[in-house]
mmCIF file of C-alpha atoms in Angstrom:
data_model
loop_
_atom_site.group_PDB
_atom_site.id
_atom_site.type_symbol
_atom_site.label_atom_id
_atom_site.label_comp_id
_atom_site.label_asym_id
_atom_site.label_seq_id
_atom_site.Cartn_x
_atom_site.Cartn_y
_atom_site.Cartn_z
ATOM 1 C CA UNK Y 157 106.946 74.649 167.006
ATOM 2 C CA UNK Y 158 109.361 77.251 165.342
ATOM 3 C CA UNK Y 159 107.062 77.818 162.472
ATOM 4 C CA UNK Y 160 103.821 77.575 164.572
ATOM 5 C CA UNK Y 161 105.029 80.867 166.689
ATOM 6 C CA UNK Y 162 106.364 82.525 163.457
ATOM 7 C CA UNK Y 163 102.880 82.234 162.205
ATOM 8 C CA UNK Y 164 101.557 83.453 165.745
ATOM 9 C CA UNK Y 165 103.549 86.662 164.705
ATOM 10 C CA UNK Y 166 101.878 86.658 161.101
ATOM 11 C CA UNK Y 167 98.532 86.466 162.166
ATOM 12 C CA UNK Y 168 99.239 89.055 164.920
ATOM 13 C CA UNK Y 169 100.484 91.435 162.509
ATOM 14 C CA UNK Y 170 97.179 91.097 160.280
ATOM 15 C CA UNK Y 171 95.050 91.862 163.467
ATOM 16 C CA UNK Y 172 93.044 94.761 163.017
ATOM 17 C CA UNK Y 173 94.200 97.458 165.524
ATOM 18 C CA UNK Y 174 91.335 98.886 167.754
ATOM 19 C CA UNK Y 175 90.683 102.542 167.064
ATOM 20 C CA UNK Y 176 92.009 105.331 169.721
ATOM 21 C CA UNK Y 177 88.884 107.688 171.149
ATOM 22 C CA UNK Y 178 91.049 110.480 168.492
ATOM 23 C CA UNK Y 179 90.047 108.210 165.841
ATOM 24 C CA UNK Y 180 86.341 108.893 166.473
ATOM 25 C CA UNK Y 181 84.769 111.714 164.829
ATOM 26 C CA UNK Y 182 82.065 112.171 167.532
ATOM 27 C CA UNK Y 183 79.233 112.435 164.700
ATOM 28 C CA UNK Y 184 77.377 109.046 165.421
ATOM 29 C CA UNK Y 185 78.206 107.836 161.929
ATOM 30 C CA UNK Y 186 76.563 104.539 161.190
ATOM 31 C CA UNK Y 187 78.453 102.622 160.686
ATOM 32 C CA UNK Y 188 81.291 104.006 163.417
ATOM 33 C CA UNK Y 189 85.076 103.311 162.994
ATOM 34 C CA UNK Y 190 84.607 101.303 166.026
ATOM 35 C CA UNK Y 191 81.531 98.723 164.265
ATOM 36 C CA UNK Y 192 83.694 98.878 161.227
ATOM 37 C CA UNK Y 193 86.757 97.430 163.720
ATOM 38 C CA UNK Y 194 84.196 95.052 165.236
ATOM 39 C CA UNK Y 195 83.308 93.549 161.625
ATOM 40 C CA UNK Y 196 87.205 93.629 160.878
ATOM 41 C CA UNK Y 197 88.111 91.796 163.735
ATOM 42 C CA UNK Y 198 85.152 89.335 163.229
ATOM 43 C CA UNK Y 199 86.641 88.729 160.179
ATOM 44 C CA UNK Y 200 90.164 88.170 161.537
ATOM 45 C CA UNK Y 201 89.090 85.605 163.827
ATOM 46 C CA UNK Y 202 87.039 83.812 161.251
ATOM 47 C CA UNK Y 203 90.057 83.774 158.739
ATOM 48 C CA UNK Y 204 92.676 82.823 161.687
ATOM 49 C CA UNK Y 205 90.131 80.314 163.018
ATOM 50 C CA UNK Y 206 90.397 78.918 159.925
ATOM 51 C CA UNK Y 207 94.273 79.238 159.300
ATOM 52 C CA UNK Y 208 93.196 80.950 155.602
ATOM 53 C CA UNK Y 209 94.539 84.470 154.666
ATOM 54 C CA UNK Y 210 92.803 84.636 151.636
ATOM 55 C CA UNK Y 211 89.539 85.506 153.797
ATOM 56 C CA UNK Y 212 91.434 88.845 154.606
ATOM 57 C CA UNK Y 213 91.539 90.004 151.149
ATOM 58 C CA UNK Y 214 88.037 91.216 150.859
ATOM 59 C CA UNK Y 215 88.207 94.437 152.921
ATOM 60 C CA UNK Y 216 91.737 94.994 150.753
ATOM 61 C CA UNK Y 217 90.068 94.932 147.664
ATOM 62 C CA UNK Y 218 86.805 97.982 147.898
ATOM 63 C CA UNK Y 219 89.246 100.761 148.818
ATOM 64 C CA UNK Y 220 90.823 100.948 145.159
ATOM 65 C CA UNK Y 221 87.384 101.433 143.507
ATOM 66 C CA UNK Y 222 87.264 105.660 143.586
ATOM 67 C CA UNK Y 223 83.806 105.191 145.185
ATOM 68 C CA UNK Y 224 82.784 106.677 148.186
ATOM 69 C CA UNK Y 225 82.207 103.499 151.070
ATOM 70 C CA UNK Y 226 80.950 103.738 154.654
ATOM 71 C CA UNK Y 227 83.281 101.162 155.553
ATOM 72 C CA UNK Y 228 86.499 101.838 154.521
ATOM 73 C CA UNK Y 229 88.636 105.015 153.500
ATOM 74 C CA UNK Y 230 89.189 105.726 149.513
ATOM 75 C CA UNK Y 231 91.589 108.284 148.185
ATOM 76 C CA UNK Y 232 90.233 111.188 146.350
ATOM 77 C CA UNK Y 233 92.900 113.932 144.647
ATOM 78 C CA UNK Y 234 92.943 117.664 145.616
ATOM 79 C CA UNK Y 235 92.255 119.198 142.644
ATOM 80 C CA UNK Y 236 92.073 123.024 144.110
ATOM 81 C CA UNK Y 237 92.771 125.048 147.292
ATOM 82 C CA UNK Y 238 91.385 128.838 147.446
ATOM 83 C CA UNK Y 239 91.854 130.279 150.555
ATOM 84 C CA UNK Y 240 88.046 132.221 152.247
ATOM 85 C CA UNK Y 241 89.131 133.732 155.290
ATOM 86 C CA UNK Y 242 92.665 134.069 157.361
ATOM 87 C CA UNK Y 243 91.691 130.799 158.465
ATOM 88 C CA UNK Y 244 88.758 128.859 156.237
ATOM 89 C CA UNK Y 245 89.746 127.226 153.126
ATOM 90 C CA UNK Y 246 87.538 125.372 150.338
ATOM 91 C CA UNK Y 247 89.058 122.336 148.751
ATOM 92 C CA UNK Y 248 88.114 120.820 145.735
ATOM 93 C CA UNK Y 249 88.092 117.076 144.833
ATOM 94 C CA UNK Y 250 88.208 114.758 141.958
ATOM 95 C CA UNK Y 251 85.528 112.003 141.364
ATOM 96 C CA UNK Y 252 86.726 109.768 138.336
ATOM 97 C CA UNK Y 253 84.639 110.613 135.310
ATOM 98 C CA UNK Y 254 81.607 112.380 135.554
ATOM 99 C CA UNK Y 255 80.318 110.698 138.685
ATOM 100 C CA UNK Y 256 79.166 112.162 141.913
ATOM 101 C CA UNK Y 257 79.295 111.843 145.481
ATOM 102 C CA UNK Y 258 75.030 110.927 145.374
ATOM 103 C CA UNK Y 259 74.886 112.529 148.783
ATOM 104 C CA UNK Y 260 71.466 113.092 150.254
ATOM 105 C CA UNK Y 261 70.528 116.357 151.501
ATOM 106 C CA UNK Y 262 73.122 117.673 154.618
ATOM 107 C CA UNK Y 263 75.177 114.276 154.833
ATOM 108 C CA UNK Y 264 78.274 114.801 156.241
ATOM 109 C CA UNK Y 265 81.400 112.453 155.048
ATOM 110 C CA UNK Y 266 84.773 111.516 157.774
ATOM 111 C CA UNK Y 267 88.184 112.603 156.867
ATOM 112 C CA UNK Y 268 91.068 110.738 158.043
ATOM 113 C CA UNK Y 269 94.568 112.689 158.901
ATOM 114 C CA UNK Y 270 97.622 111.499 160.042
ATOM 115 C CA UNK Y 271 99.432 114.188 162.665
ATOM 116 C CA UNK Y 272 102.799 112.806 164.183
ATOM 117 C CA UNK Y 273 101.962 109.281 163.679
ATOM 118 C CA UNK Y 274 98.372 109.608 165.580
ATOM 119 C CA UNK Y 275 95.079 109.086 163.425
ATOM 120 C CA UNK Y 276 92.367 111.647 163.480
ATOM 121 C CA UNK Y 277 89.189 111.530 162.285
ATOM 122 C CA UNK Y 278 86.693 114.320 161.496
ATOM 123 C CA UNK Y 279 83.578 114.770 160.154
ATOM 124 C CA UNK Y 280 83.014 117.238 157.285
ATOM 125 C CA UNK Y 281 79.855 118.256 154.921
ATOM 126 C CA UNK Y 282 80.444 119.114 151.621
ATOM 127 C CA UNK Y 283 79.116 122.281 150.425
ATOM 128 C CA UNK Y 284 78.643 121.156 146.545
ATOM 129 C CA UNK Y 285 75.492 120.164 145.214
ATOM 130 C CA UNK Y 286 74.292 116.263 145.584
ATOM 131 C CA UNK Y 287 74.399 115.681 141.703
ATOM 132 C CA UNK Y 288 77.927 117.687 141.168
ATOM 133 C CA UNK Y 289 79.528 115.469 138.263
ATOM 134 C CA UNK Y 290 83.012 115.217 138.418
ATOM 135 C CA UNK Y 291 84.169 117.137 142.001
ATOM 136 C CA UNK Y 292 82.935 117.817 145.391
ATOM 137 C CA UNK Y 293 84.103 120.709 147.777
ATOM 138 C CA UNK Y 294 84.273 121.008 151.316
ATOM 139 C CA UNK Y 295 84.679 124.102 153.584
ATOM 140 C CA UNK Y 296 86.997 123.614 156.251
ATOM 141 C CA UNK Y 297 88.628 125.813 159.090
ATOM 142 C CA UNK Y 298 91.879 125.229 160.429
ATOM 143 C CA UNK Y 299 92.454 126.104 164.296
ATOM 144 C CA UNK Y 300 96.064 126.911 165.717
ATOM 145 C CA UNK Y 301 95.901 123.821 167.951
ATOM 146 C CA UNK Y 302 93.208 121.334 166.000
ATOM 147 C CA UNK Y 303 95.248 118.550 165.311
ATOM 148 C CA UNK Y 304 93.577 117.797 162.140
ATOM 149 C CA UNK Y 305 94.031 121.492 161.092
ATOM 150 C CA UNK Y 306 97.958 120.733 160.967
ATOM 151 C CA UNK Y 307 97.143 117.917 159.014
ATOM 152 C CA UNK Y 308 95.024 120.257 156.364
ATOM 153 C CA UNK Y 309 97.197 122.718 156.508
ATOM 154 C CA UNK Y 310 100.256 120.642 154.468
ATOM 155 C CA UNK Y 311 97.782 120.165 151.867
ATOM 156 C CA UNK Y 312 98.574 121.228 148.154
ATOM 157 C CA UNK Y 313 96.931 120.486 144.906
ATOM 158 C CA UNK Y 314 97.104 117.257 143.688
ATOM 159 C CA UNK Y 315 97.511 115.584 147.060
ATOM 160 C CA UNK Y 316 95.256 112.251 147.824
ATOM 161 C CA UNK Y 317 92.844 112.157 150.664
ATOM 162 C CA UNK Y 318 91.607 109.515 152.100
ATOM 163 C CA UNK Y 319 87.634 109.982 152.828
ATOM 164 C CA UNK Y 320 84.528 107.622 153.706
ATOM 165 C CA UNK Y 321 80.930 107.764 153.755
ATOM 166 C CA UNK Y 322 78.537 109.393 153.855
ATOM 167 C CA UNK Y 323 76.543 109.531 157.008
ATOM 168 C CA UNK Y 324 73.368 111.521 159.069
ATOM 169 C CA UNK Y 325 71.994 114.239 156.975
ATOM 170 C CA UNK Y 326 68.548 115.921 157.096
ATOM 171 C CA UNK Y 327 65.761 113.668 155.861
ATOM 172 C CA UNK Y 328 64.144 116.914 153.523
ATOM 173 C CA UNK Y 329 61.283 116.592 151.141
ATOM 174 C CA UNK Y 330 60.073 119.851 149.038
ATOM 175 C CA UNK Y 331 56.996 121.492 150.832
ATOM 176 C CA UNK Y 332 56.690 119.260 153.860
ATOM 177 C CA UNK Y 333 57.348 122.735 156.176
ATOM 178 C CA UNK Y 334 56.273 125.635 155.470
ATOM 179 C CA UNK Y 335 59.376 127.572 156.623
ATOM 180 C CA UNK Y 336 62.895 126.793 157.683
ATOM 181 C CA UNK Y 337 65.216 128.570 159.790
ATOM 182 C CA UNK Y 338 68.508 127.734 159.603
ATOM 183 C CA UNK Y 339 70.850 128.556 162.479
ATOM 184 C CA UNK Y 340 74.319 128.567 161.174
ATOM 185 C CA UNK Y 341 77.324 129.232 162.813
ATOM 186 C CA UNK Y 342 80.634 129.473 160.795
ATOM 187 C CA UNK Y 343 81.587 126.357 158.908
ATOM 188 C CA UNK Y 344 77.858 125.267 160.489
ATOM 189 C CA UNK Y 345 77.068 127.270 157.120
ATOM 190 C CA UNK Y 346 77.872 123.928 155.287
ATOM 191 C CA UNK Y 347 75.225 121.625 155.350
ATOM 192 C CA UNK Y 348 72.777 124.303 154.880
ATOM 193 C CA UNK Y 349 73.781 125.112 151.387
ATOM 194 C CA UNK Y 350 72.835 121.662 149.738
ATOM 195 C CA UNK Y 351 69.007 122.250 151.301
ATOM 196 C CA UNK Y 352 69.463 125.859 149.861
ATOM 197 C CA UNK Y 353 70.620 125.092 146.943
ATOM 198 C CA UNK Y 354 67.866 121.836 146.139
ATOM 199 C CA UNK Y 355 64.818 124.476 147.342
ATOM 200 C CA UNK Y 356 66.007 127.146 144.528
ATOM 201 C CA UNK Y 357 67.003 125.117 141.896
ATOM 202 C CA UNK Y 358 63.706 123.095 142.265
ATOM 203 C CA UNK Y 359 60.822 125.692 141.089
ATOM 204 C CA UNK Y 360 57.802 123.420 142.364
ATOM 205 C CA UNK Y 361 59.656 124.061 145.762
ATOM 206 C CA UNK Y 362 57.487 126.690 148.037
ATOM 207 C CA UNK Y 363 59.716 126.353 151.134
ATOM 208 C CA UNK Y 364 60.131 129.550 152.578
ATOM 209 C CA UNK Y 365 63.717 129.688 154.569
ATOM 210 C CA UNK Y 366 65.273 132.071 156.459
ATOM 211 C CA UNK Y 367 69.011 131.783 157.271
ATOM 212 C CA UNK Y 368 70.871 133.361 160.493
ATOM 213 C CA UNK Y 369 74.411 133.003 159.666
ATOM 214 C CA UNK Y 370 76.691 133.940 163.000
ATOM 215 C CA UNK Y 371 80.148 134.877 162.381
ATOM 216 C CA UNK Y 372 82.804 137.165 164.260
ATOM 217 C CA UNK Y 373 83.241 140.034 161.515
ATOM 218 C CA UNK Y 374 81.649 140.819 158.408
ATOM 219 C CA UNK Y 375 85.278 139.659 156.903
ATOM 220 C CA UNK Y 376 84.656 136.340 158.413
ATOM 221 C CA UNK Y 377 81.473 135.795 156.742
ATOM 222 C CA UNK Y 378 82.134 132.633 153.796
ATOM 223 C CA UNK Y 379 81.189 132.489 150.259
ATOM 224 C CA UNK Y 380 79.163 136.241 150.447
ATOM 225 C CA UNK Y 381 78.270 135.992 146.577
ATOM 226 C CA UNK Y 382 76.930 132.204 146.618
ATOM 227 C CA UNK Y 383 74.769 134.080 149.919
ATOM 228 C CA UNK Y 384 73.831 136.970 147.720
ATOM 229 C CA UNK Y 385 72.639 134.891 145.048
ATOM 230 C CA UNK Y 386 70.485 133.099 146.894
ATOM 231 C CA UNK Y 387 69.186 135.586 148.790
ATOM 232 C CA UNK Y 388 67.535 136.887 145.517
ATOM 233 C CA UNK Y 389 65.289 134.220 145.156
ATOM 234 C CA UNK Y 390 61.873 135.331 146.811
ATOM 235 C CA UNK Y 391 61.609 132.272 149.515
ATOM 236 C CA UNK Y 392 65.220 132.734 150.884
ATOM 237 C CA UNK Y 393 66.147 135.489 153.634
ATOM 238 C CA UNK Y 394 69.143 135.601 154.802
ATOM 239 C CA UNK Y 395 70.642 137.160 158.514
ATOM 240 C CA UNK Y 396 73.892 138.090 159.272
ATOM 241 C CA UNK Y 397 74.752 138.121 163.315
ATOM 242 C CA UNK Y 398 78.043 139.556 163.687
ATOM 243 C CA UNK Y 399 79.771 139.333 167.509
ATOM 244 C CA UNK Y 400 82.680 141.361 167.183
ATOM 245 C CA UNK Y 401 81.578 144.364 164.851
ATOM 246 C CA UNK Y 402 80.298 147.312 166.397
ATOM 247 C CA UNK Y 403 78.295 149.217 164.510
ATOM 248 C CA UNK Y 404 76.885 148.380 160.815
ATOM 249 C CA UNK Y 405 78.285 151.699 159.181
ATOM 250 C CA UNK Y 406 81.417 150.116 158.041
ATOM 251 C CA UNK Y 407 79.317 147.500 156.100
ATOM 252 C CA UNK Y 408 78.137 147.730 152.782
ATOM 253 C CA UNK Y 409 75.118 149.235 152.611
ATOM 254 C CA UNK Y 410 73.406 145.960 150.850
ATOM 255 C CA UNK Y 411 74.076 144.041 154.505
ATOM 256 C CA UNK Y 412 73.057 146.743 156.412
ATOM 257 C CA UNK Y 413 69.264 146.210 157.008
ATOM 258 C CA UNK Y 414 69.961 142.532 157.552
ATOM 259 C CA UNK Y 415 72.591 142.280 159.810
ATOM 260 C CA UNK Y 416 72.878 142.442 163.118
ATOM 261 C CA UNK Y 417 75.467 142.763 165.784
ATOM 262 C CA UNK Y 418 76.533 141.197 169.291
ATOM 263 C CA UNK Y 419 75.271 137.670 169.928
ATOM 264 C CA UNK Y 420 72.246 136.003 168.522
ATOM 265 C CA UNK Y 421 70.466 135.853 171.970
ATOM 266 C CA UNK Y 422 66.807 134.599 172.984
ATOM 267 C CA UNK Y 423 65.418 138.596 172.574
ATOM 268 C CA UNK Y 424 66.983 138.155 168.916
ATOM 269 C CA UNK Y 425 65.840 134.759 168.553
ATOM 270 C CA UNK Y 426 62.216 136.217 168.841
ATOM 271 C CA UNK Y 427 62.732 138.895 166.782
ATOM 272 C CA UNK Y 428 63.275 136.395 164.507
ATOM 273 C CA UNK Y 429 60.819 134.225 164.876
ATOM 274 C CA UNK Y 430 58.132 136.360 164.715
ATOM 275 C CA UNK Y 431 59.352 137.339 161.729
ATOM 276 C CA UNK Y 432 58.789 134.509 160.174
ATOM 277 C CA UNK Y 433 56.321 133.988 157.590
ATOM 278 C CA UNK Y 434 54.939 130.902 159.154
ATOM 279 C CA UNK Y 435 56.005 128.398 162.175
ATOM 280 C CA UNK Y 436 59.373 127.272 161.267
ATOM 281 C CA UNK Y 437 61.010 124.079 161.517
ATOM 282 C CA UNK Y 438 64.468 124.789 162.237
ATOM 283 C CA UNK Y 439 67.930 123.621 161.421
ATOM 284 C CA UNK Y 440 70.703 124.309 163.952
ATOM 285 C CA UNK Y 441 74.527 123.602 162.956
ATOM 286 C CA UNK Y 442 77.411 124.944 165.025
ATOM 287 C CA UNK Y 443 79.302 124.195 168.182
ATOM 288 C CA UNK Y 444 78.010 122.250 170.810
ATOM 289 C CA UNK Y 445 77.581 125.652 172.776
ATOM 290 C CA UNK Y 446 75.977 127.108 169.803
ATOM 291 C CA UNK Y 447 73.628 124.260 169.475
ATOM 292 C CA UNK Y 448 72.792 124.134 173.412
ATOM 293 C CA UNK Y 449 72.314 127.851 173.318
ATOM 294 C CA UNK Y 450 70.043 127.382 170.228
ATOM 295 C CA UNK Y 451 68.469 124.986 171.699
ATOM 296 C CA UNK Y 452 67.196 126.890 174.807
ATOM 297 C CA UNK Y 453 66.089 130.188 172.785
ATOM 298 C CA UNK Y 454 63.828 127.861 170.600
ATOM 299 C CA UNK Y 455 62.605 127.031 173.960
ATOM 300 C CA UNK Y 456 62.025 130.283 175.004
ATOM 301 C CA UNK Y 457 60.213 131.067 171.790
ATOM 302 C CA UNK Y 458 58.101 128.353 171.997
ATOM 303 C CA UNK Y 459 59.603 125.892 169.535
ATOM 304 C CA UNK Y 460 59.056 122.183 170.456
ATOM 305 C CA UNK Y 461 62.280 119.805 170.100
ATOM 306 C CA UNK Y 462 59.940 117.883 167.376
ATOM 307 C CA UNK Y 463 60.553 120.981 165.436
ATOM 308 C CA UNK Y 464 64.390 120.954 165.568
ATOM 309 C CA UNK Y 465 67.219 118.986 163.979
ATOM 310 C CA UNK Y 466 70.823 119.244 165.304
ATOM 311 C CA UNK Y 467 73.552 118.246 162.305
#
């Protein structure tokens, strides 16, 4: 009997613990920490039904392999940390070798932090191209009271990181709209970038696009000469809306004739639209507020919800 609840404890000890609503990113991630629990604990009633540990060893084995997995977390290294704004940073990671993440266009990968002994997890997008060999970067803001921003924070080069993935993303295809707005707000500026990025670097690509980026100041506005760069091309045009500055004189004059201040607001959203060089399909990634408010101008312009996709 002694050894039978002694075992009792073993077994307990092994069972998978359900994940706290902080643990879920909120991003509808297939699978979701809570169907990769379900499988887990599936597993650890098979292996106890069965009185065999070995059957446990499975899920143990994947997360060495440096490969990104939907299922369970791997470590990645930080292998740089430059600083955008007072309070958006872009880290850089290793991938072993020359391999790459193989994301598809938009996807958006979960990071898992540990703050005072709770786990958090969030979903991110990283900003690098698809095929980057070697690294992938993510833009991330950190929040006085975001628990995972205290997390980030501590964060130094060289540091491991525990990610999984990817999930969602935008299924895009070269020339299957004729335009694209993209309705970016802050770090929403980050799975825009890889659909930027594929449409210029892919000549046979006749996607017209036209990017509203909202931010508070012109200061706040991320990675201005990656922006500048693209906007060359002869497809891309790209918006600033700018909520806290007042006038435009104190901007460079290069962002003067596309910028605009105060909120982006339906009259704006019109403006915008009818500016366009043909009936956009649009791409909307911000706060749920943003994307609500989005949401409603489209409506007010005319846009069907056919013709939208939320990130």
């Amino acid at each position: 009997l002694q050894t039978m609840s002694g075992n009792e404890d073993d077994w307990l000890a092994l069972k998978p613990q359900e994940p706290s609503a902080s643990q879920c990113c909120g991003s509808g991630c297939k699978p979701c920490i809570y169907d990769v629990y379900e499988k887990e604990l599936a597993q650890w009633e098979r292996a106890k039904a069965k009185q065999d540990k070995s059957l446990l060893m499975e899920k143990k084995e994947q997360s060495n392999n440096s490969e990104l997995n939907p299922d369970t977390f791997t470590a990645f290294n930080i292998s740089s940390v430059e600083q955008l704004t007072e309070d958006t940073y872009q880290y850089k990671f290793e991938l072993p070798g020359n391999s790459s993440l193989q994301l598809s266009l938009g996807q958006h990968i979960v990071l898992r932090g540990m703050v005072n002994g709770l786990e958090v997890q969030r979903a991110y997008t990283p900003i690098s191209p698809g095929n980057a060999e070697g690294y992938f970067e993510v833009l991330m803001k950190c929040y006085e009271a975001g628990l995972m921003s205290q997390y980030i924070k501590t964060w130094k080069k060289g540091d491991m990181v525990f990610w999984r993935g990817p999930f969602g993303g935008f299924p895009y295809r070269p020339n299957k709209h004729g335009e694209i707005l993209m309705l970016a707000s802050g770090t929403g500026l980050a799975p825009m970038l890889p659909i930027l990025q594929s449409i210029t670097d892919d000549e046979e690509d006749e996607t017209f696009v036209t990017l509203v980026g909202c931010f508070r100041t012109f200061d706040k506005i991320y990675l201005k000469p990656l922006l500048q760069d693209l906007a060359r091309y002869w497809n891309i045009r790209i918006f600033y809306v700018l909520s806290q500055e007042s006038s435009l004189e104190k901007l460079p004059w290069s962002y003067q004739e596309n910028t605009y201040t105060g909120r982006l607001n339906e009259d704006l959203m019109k403006t915008i639209i009818n500016s366009c060089r043909r009936k956009p399909f649009v791409l909307i990634c911000g706060s749920p507020a943003f994307n609500e408010d989005m949401n409603r101008y489209l409506k007010a312009a005319g846009i069907e919800e056919n013709s939208c996709f939320v990130f």
